[in-house]
PDB file of C-alpha atoms in Angstrom:
ATOM      1  CA  MET C   1      -0.884  14.214  -6.334  1.00 55.00           C
ATOM      2  CA  ARG C   2      -0.692  10.441  -6.738  1.00 50.00           C
ATOM      3  CA  TYR C   3       2.291   9.145  -8.720  1.00 52.00           C
ATOM      4  CA  THR C   4       1.074   7.510 -11.938  1.00 60.00           C
ATOM      5  CA  GLY C   5       4.387   6.773 -13.671  1.00 59.00           C
ATOM      6  CA  SER C   6       6.413   3.571 -13.725  1.00 56.00           C
ATOM      7  CA  SER C   7       6.441   1.716 -10.392  1.00 55.00           C
ATOM      8  CA  TRP C   8       9.773   0.177 -11.368  1.00 49.00           C
ATOM      9  CA  LYS C   9      11.419   3.575 -11.914  1.00 63.00           C
ATOM     10  CA  GLN C  10       9.974   4.874  -8.662  1.00 58.00           C
ATOM     11  CA  SER C  11      11.324   1.851  -6.770  1.00 52.00           C
ATOM     12  CA  ARG C  12      14.772   2.274  -8.269  1.00 51.00           C
ATOM     13  CA  ARG C  13      14.751   5.974  -7.421  1.00 62.00           C
ATOM     14  CA  LEU C  14      13.938   5.180  -3.787  1.00 55.00           C
ATOM     15  CA  GLY C  15      16.162   2.079  -3.621  1.00 66.00           C
ATOM     16  CA  PHE C  16      13.140   0.207  -2.257  1.00 64.00           C
ATOM     17  CA  SER C  17      10.640  -2.259  -3.733  1.00 63.00           C
ATOM     18  CA  THR C  18       7.276  -0.480  -3.570  1.00 66.00           C
ATOM     19  CA  LEU C  19       5.622  -3.571  -5.104  1.00 61.00           C
ATOM     20  CA  GLU C  20       7.007  -5.672  -2.220  1.00 60.00           C
ATOM     21  CA  THR C  21       8.399  -8.247  -4.665  1.00 54.00           C
ATOM     22  CA  GLY C  22      11.984  -7.049  -5.055  1.00 54.00           C
ATOM     23  CA  LYS C  23      11.761  -7.601  -8.832  1.00 55.00           C
ATOM     24  CA  GLU C  24      12.211  -3.907  -9.623  1.00 54.00           C
ATOM     25  CA  LEU C  25      15.696  -3.874  -8.066  1.00 49.00           C
ATOM     26  CA  ALA C  26      16.888  -7.368  -9.006  1.00 56.00           C
ATOM     27  CA  LYS C  27      18.736  -6.426 -12.197  1.00 60.00           C
ATOM     28  CA  ARG C  28      19.432  -2.719 -11.634  1.00 57.00           C
ATOM     29  CA  PRO C  29      19.597  -1.815  -7.934  1.00 54.00           C
ATOM     30  CA  TYR C  30      20.317   1.846  -8.617  1.00 54.00           C
ATOM     31  CA  GLY C  31      18.417   4.952  -9.666  1.00 55.00           C
ATOM     32  CA  PRO C  32      17.009   5.333 -13.200  1.00 55.00           C
ATOM     33  CA  GLY C  33      18.647   7.490 -15.840  1.00 54.00           C
ATOM     34  CA  GLN C  34      22.169   8.100 -17.091  1.00 55.00           C
ATOM     35  CA  HIS C  35      23.499   9.033 -13.664  1.00 52.00           C
ATOM     36  CA  GLY C  36      21.464   6.577 -11.618  1.00 53.00           C
ATOM     37  CA  ASN C  37      24.565   4.993 -10.144  1.00 58.00           C
ATOM     38  CA  ASP C  38      25.812   8.349  -8.862  1.00 53.00           C
ATOM     39  CA  ARG C  39      22.694   9.287  -6.905  1.00 52.00           C
ATOM     40  CA  ARG C  40      23.337   7.449  -3.662  1.00 54.00           C
ATOM     41  CA  LYS C  41      24.546  10.545  -1.821  1.00 66.00           C
ATOM     42  CA  LYS C  42      24.588  10.907   1.937  1.00 80.00           C
ATOM     43  CA  LEU C  43      21.225  12.321   2.957  1.00 85.00           C
ATOM     44  CA  SER C  44      20.514  14.939   5.592  1.00 92.00           C
ATOM     45  CA  GLU C  45      18.218  14.005   8.474  1.00 93.00           C
ATOM     46  CA  TYR C  46      15.342  15.709   6.667  1.00 94.00           C
ATOM     47  CA  GLY C  47      16.275  13.862   3.472  1.00 93.00           C
ATOM     48  CA  LYS C  48      16.123  10.522   5.285  1.00 93.00           C
ATOM     49  CA  GLN C  49      12.712  11.356   6.730  1.00 95.00           C
ATOM     50  CA  LEU C  50      11.398  12.454   3.329  1.00 95.00           C
ATOM     51  CA  THR C  51      12.703   9.255   1.701  1.00 94.00           C
ATOM     52  CA  GLU C  52      10.985   7.041   4.303  1.00 95.00           C
ATOM     53  CA  LYS C  53       7.745   8.957   3.775  1.00 96.00           C
ATOM     54  CA  GLN C  54       7.979   8.499   0.012  1.00 94.00           C
ATOM     55  CA  LYS C  55       8.756   4.790   0.377  1.00 94.00           C
ATOM     56  CA  LEU C  56       5.619   4.224   2.445  1.00 95.00           C
ATOM     57  CA  ARG C  57       3.406   6.545   0.405  1.00 95.00           C
ATOM     58  CA  GLN C  58       4.428   4.999  -2.914  1.00 93.00           C
ATOM     59  CA  THR C  59       4.074   1.451  -1.558  1.00 93.00           C
ATOM     60  CA  TYR C  60       0.409   2.043  -0.734  1.00 95.00           C
ATOM     61  CA  GLY C  61      -0.190   4.366  -3.729  1.00 93.00           C
ATOM     62  CA  VAL C  62      -1.731   7.122  -1.628  1.00 95.00           C
ATOM     63  CA  ASN C  63      -1.723  10.803  -2.559  1.00 94.00           C
ATOM     64  CA  GLU C  64      -0.224  13.344  -0.162  1.00 95.00           C
ATOM     65  CA  ARG C  65      -3.548  14.689   1.105  1.00 95.00           C
ATOM     66  CA  GLN C  66      -4.866  11.223   1.991  1.00 96.00           C
ATOM     67  CA  PHE C  67      -1.517  10.228   3.460  1.00 97.00           C
ATOM     68  CA  ARG C  68      -1.433  13.230   5.785  1.00 96.00           C
ATOM     69  CA  ARG C  69      -5.091  12.725   6.773  1.00 97.00           C
ATOM     70  CA  LEU C  70      -4.355   9.140   7.851  1.00 97.00           C
ATOM     71  CA  PHE C  71      -1.317  10.330   9.791  1.00 97.00           C
ATOM     72  CA  MET C  72      -3.481  12.812  11.722  1.00 97.00           C
ATOM     73  CA  ILE C  73      -5.917   9.989  12.571  1.00 97.00           C
ATOM     74  CA  ALA C  74      -2.999   7.807  13.739  1.00 97.00           C
ATOM     75  CA  LEU C  75      -1.705  10.676  15.871  1.00 96.00           C
ATOM     76  CA  LYS C  76      -4.895  10.516  17.958  1.00 95.00           C
ATOM     77  CA  SER C  77      -4.582   6.754  18.449  1.00 95.00           C
ATOM     78  CA  LYS C  78      -3.587   5.236  21.795  1.00 94.00           C
ATOM     79  CA  GLU C  79      -1.196   3.008  19.874  1.00 96.00           C
ATOM     80  CA  VAL C  80       2.347   3.978  18.819  1.00 97.00           C
ATOM     81  CA  THR C  81       1.742   6.533  16.048  1.00 97.00           C
ATOM     82  CA  GLY C  82       3.927   4.942  13.359  1.00 97.00           C
ATOM     83  CA  VAL C  83       2.417   1.489  13.826  1.00 97.00           C
ATOM     84  CA  ALA C  84      -1.142   2.860  13.980  1.00 98.00           C
ATOM     85  CA  PHE C  85      -0.416   4.749  10.743  1.00 98.00           C
ATOM     86  CA  MET C  86       0.720   1.616   8.907  1.00 97.00           C
ATOM     87  CA  LYS C  87      -2.312  -0.316  10.151  1.00 98.00           C
ATOM     88  CA  LEU C  88      -4.617   2.399   8.805  1.00 98.00           C
ATOM     89  CA  LEU C  89      -2.929   2.138   5.406  1.00 98.00           C
ATOM     90  CA  GLU C  90      -3.438  -1.624   5.518  1.00 98.00           C
ATOM     91  CA  SER C  91      -7.145  -1.199   6.274  1.00 98.00           C
ATOM     92  CA  ARG C  92      -7.856   0.731   3.056  1.00 98.00           C
ATOM     93  CA  LEU C  93     -10.249  -1.094   0.731  1.00 98.00           C
ATOM     94  CA  ASP C  94      -7.859  -1.079  -2.242  1.00 98.00           C
ATOM     95  CA  ASN C  95      -5.075  -2.554  -0.092  1.00 97.00           C
ATOM     96  CA  LEU C  96      -7.287  -5.340   1.278  1.00 98.00           C
ATOM     97  CA  VAL C  97      -8.469  -6.250  -2.239  1.00 98.00           C
ATOM     98  CA  PHE C  98      -4.779  -6.502  -3.156  1.00 97.00           C
ATOM     99  CA  ARG C  99      -3.890  -8.496  -0.024  1.00 97.00           C
ATOM    100  CA  MET C 100      -6.669 -10.974  -0.763  1.00 97.00           C
ATOM    101  CA  GLY C 101      -5.157 -11.598  -4.183  1.00 97.00           C
ATOM    102  CA  PHE C 102      -7.977 -10.230  -6.332  1.00 97.00           C
ATOM    103  CA  ALA C 103      -5.473  -7.892  -8.031  1.00 97.00           C
ATOM    104  CA  ARG C 104      -1.745  -8.224  -8.675  1.00 94.00           C
ATOM    105  CA  THR C 105      -0.990  -4.659  -7.600  1.00 93.00           C
ATOM    106  CA  ARG C 106      -2.623  -2.006  -5.459  1.00 95.00           C
ATOM    107  CA  ARG C 107      -3.069   0.067  -8.606  1.00 94.00           C
ATOM    108  CA  GLY C 108      -5.001  -2.825 -10.144  1.00 96.00           C
ATOM    109  CA  ALA C 109      -7.049  -3.157  -6.962  1.00 97.00           C
ATOM    110  CA  ARG C 110      -7.968   0.538  -7.129  1.00 97.00           C
ATOM    111  CA  GLN C 111      -9.262   0.018 -10.659  1.00 97.00           C
ATOM    112  CA  LEU C 112     -11.434  -2.919  -9.579  1.00 98.00           C
ATOM    113  CA  VAL C 113     -12.936  -0.817  -6.794  1.00 98.00           C
ATOM    114  CA  ASN C 114     -13.355   2.316  -8.938  1.00 98.00           C
ATOM    115  CA  HIS C 115     -15.155   0.352 -11.647  1.00 98.00           C
ATOM    116  CA  GLY C 116     -17.689  -1.064  -9.187  1.00 98.00           C
ATOM    117  CA  HIS C 117     -16.566  -4.715  -9.182  1.00 98.00           C
ATOM    118  CA  VAL C 118     -16.181  -4.917  -5.383  1.00 98.00           C
ATOM    119  CA  LEU C 119     -18.761  -5.356  -2.617  1.00 98.00           C
ATOM    120  CA  VAL C 120     -18.199  -4.713   1.090  1.00 98.00           C
ATOM    121  CA  ASN C 121     -20.606  -6.528   3.386  1.00 98.00           C
ATOM    122  CA  GLY C 122     -22.793  -7.216   0.353  1.00 98.00           C
ATOM    123  CA  ARG C 123     -23.005  -3.617  -0.872  1.00 98.00           C
ATOM    124  CA  LYS C 124     -21.113  -1.963  -3.709  1.00 98.00           C
ATOM    125  CA  LEU C 125     -18.362   0.335  -2.494  1.00 98.00           C
ATOM    126  CA  ASP C 126     -16.377   2.158  -5.170  1.00 98.00           C
ATOM    127  CA  ILE C 127     -14.141   4.284  -2.923  1.00 98.00           C
ATOM    128  CA  PRO C 128     -10.605   2.778  -2.824  1.00 98.00           C
ATOM    129  CA  SER C 129      -9.601   4.898   0.183  1.00 97.00           C
ATOM    130  CA  ALA C 130     -12.503   3.662   2.370  1.00 98.00           C
ATOM    131  CA  LEU C 131     -11.199   2.395   5.714  1.00 98.00           C
ATOM    132  CA  LEU C 132     -12.514  -1.025   6.660  1.00 98.00           C
ATOM    133  CA  HIS C 133     -12.867  -2.606  10.095  1.00 98.00           C
ATOM    134  CA  VAL C 134     -11.960  -6.037  11.363  1.00 98.00           C
ATOM    135  CA  GLY C 135     -14.868  -8.338  10.513  1.00 98.00           C
ATOM    136  CA  ASP C 136     -15.763  -6.610   7.243  1.00 98.00           C
ATOM    137  CA  GLU C 137     -16.290  -8.905   4.267  1.00 98.00           C
ATOM    138  CA  ILE C 138     -15.124  -8.180   0.737  1.00 98.00           C
ATOM    139  CA  SER C 139     -16.465  -9.959  -2.337  1.00 98.00           C
ATOM    140  CA  ILE C 140     -16.403  -9.645  -6.096  1.00 98.00           C
ATOM    141  CA  LYS C 141     -19.738  -8.704  -7.651  1.00 97.00           C
ATOM    142  CA  GLU C 142     -21.548 -11.694  -9.188  1.00 97.00           C
ATOM    143  CA  SER C 143     -21.444 -10.259 -12.718  1.00 97.00           C
ATOM    144  CA  SER C 144     -17.670  -9.660 -12.404  1.00 97.00           C
ATOM    145  CA  LYS C 145     -16.628 -13.098 -11.170  1.00 97.00           C
ATOM    146  CA  ASP C 146     -15.579 -14.308 -14.618  1.00 96.00           C
ATOM    147  CA  MET C 147     -13.041 -11.523 -15.066  1.00 97.00           C
ATOM    148  CA  LYS C 148      -9.808 -12.983 -16.381  1.00 96.00           C
ATOM    149  CA  VAL C 149      -7.646 -10.467 -14.532  1.00 96.00           C
ATOM    150  CA  ILE C 150      -8.987 -11.618 -11.141  1.00 97.00           C
ATOM    151  CA  LYS C 151      -8.465 -15.319 -11.849  1.00 95.00           C
ATOM    152  CA  GLU C 152      -4.945 -14.688 -13.161  1.00 96.00           C
ATOM    153  CA  SER C 153      -4.119 -12.680 -10.061  1.00 96.00           C
ATOM    154  CA  LEU C 154      -5.285 -15.443  -7.694  1.00 96.00           C
ATOM    155  CA  ASP C 155      -3.361 -18.037  -9.712  1.00 94.00           C
ATOM    156  CA  SER C 156      -0.171 -15.998  -9.419  1.00 91.00           C
ATOM    157  CA  LEU C 157      -0.529 -15.265  -5.688  1.00 88.00           C
ATOM    158  CA  ALA C 158       2.753 -16.332  -4.096  1.00 79.00           C
ATOM    159  CA  SER C 159       1.761 -16.087  -0.431  1.00 81.00           C
ATOM    160  CA  LYS C 160      -1.303 -15.284   1.631  1.00 87.00           C
ATOM    161  CA  CYS C 161      -1.582 -12.727   4.410  1.00 93.00           C
ATOM    162  CA  ALA C 162      -2.457 -14.031   7.844  1.00 96.00           C
ATOM    163  CA  TRP C 163      -4.800 -11.134   8.625  1.00 97.00           C
ATOM    164  CA  VAL C 164      -7.240 -11.894   5.797  1.00 98.00           C
ATOM    165  CA  GLU C 165      -9.268 -14.993   4.952  1.00 97.00           C
ATOM    166  CA  VAL C 166      -9.954 -15.746   1.304  1.00 97.00           C
ATOM    167  CA  ASP C 167     -12.511 -18.041  -0.316  1.00 97.00           C
ATOM    168  CA  GLU C 168     -11.079 -18.386  -3.832  1.00 95.00           C
ATOM    169  CA  GLN C 169     -14.049 -20.458  -5.000  1.00 95.00           C
ATOM    170  CA  ASN C 170     -16.572 -17.735  -4.201  1.00 97.00           C
ATOM    171  CA  LEU C 171     -14.176 -14.815  -4.734  1.00 98.00           C
ATOM    172  CA  SER C 172     -14.765 -13.417  -1.290  1.00 98.00           C
ATOM    173  CA  GLY C 173     -12.698 -12.665   1.765  1.00 98.00           C
ATOM    174  CA  LYS C 174     -12.761 -11.304   5.286  1.00 98.00           C
ATOM    175  CA  TYR C 175     -10.563  -8.865   7.201  1.00 98.00           C
ATOM    176  CA  ILE C 176     -10.074 -11.033  10.295  1.00 98.00           C
ATOM    177  CA  ARG C 177      -7.557  -9.048  12.363  1.00 98.00           C
ATOM    178  CA  GLU C 178      -5.145  -6.139  12.302  1.00 97.00           C
ATOM    179  CA  PRO C 179      -1.642  -7.050  11.116  1.00 97.00           C
ATOM    180  CA  GLU C 180       1.257  -6.975  13.543  1.00 96.00           C
ATOM    181  CA  ARG C 181       4.176  -4.632  12.862  1.00 96.00           C
ATOM    182  CA  LYS C 182       6.504  -7.573  12.137  1.00 95.00           C
ATOM    183  CA  GLU C 183       4.148  -8.634   9.313  1.00 96.00           C
ATOM    184  CA  LEU C 184       4.383  -5.279   7.540  1.00 94.00           C
ATOM    185  CA  PRO C 185       7.241  -3.961   5.339  1.00 88.00           C
ATOM    186  CA  GLN C 186      10.406  -4.237   7.416  1.00 88.00           C
ATOM    187  CA  ASP C 187      12.462  -1.782   5.358  1.00 90.00           C
ATOM    188  CA  ILE C 188      10.278   1.131   6.431  1.00 94.00           C
ATOM    189  CA  GLN C 189      11.425   3.241   9.376  1.00 95.00           C
ATOM    190  CA  GLU C 190       8.081   4.649  10.407  1.00 96.00           C
ATOM    191  CA  SER C 191       9.641   6.667  13.257  1.00 96.00           C
ATOM    192  CA  GLN C 192      11.325   8.830  10.581  1.00 96.00           C
ATOM    193  CA  ILE C 193       7.918   9.530   9.029  1.00 97.00           C
ATOM    194  CA  VAL C 194       6.519  10.528  12.409  1.00 97.00           C
ATOM    195  CA  GLU C 195       9.464  12.929  12.830  1.00 96.00           C
ATOM    196  CA  PHE C 196       8.855  14.323   9.337  1.00 96.00           C
ATOM    197  CA  TYR C 197       5.268  15.280  10.161  1.00 95.00           C
ATOM    198  CA  ASN C 198       5.985  16.348  13.741  1.00 92.00           C
ATOM    199  CA  ARG C 199       8.308  19.079  12.504  1.00 88.00           C
ATOM    200  CA  LYS C 200       5.446  20.398  10.336  1.00 79.00           C
ATOM    201  CA  LEU C 201       2.781  20.429  13.057  1.00 76.00           C
TER     202      LEU C 201
END
């Protein structure tokens, strides 16, 4: 099941900014609830692995079934499994719409895709989990280009990702290369996630 509650509460529970802004933890860097300050207990090895998995899964907003499916694809890659896994998550359509700045959050990007506002290589694609390839082009449908939410998102974009090109004038972009590991969330220990799934295989 995909988590649909408060992203801020989820980030505080994990002690990690799933929105990649750090805002959720700025004022209250502890778990939610009456006993939030008391929850930072020493975790077992399994607990650490589970926490890393949840951090990554909640960051990309992927349900467990999709998350595991992508892990199994990464496992067959010639690349280091953990890095290949993160690159697959980055290549999802909803994530690339978010990275290009057409939505403020990945949740918002999923809505844009679900509601048919996004084209891939000139054709409507309304599946947020679709995996794109380097060279694929993403654009906002002509009839959706006046959407206030998209313009506000682009105006508030703090920084651009080096692995996507964006034409803000035409509301289009291109996935130009795979990201490098150093460009992806540094507070994720992907090796722990690999261990988590390896013990279940």
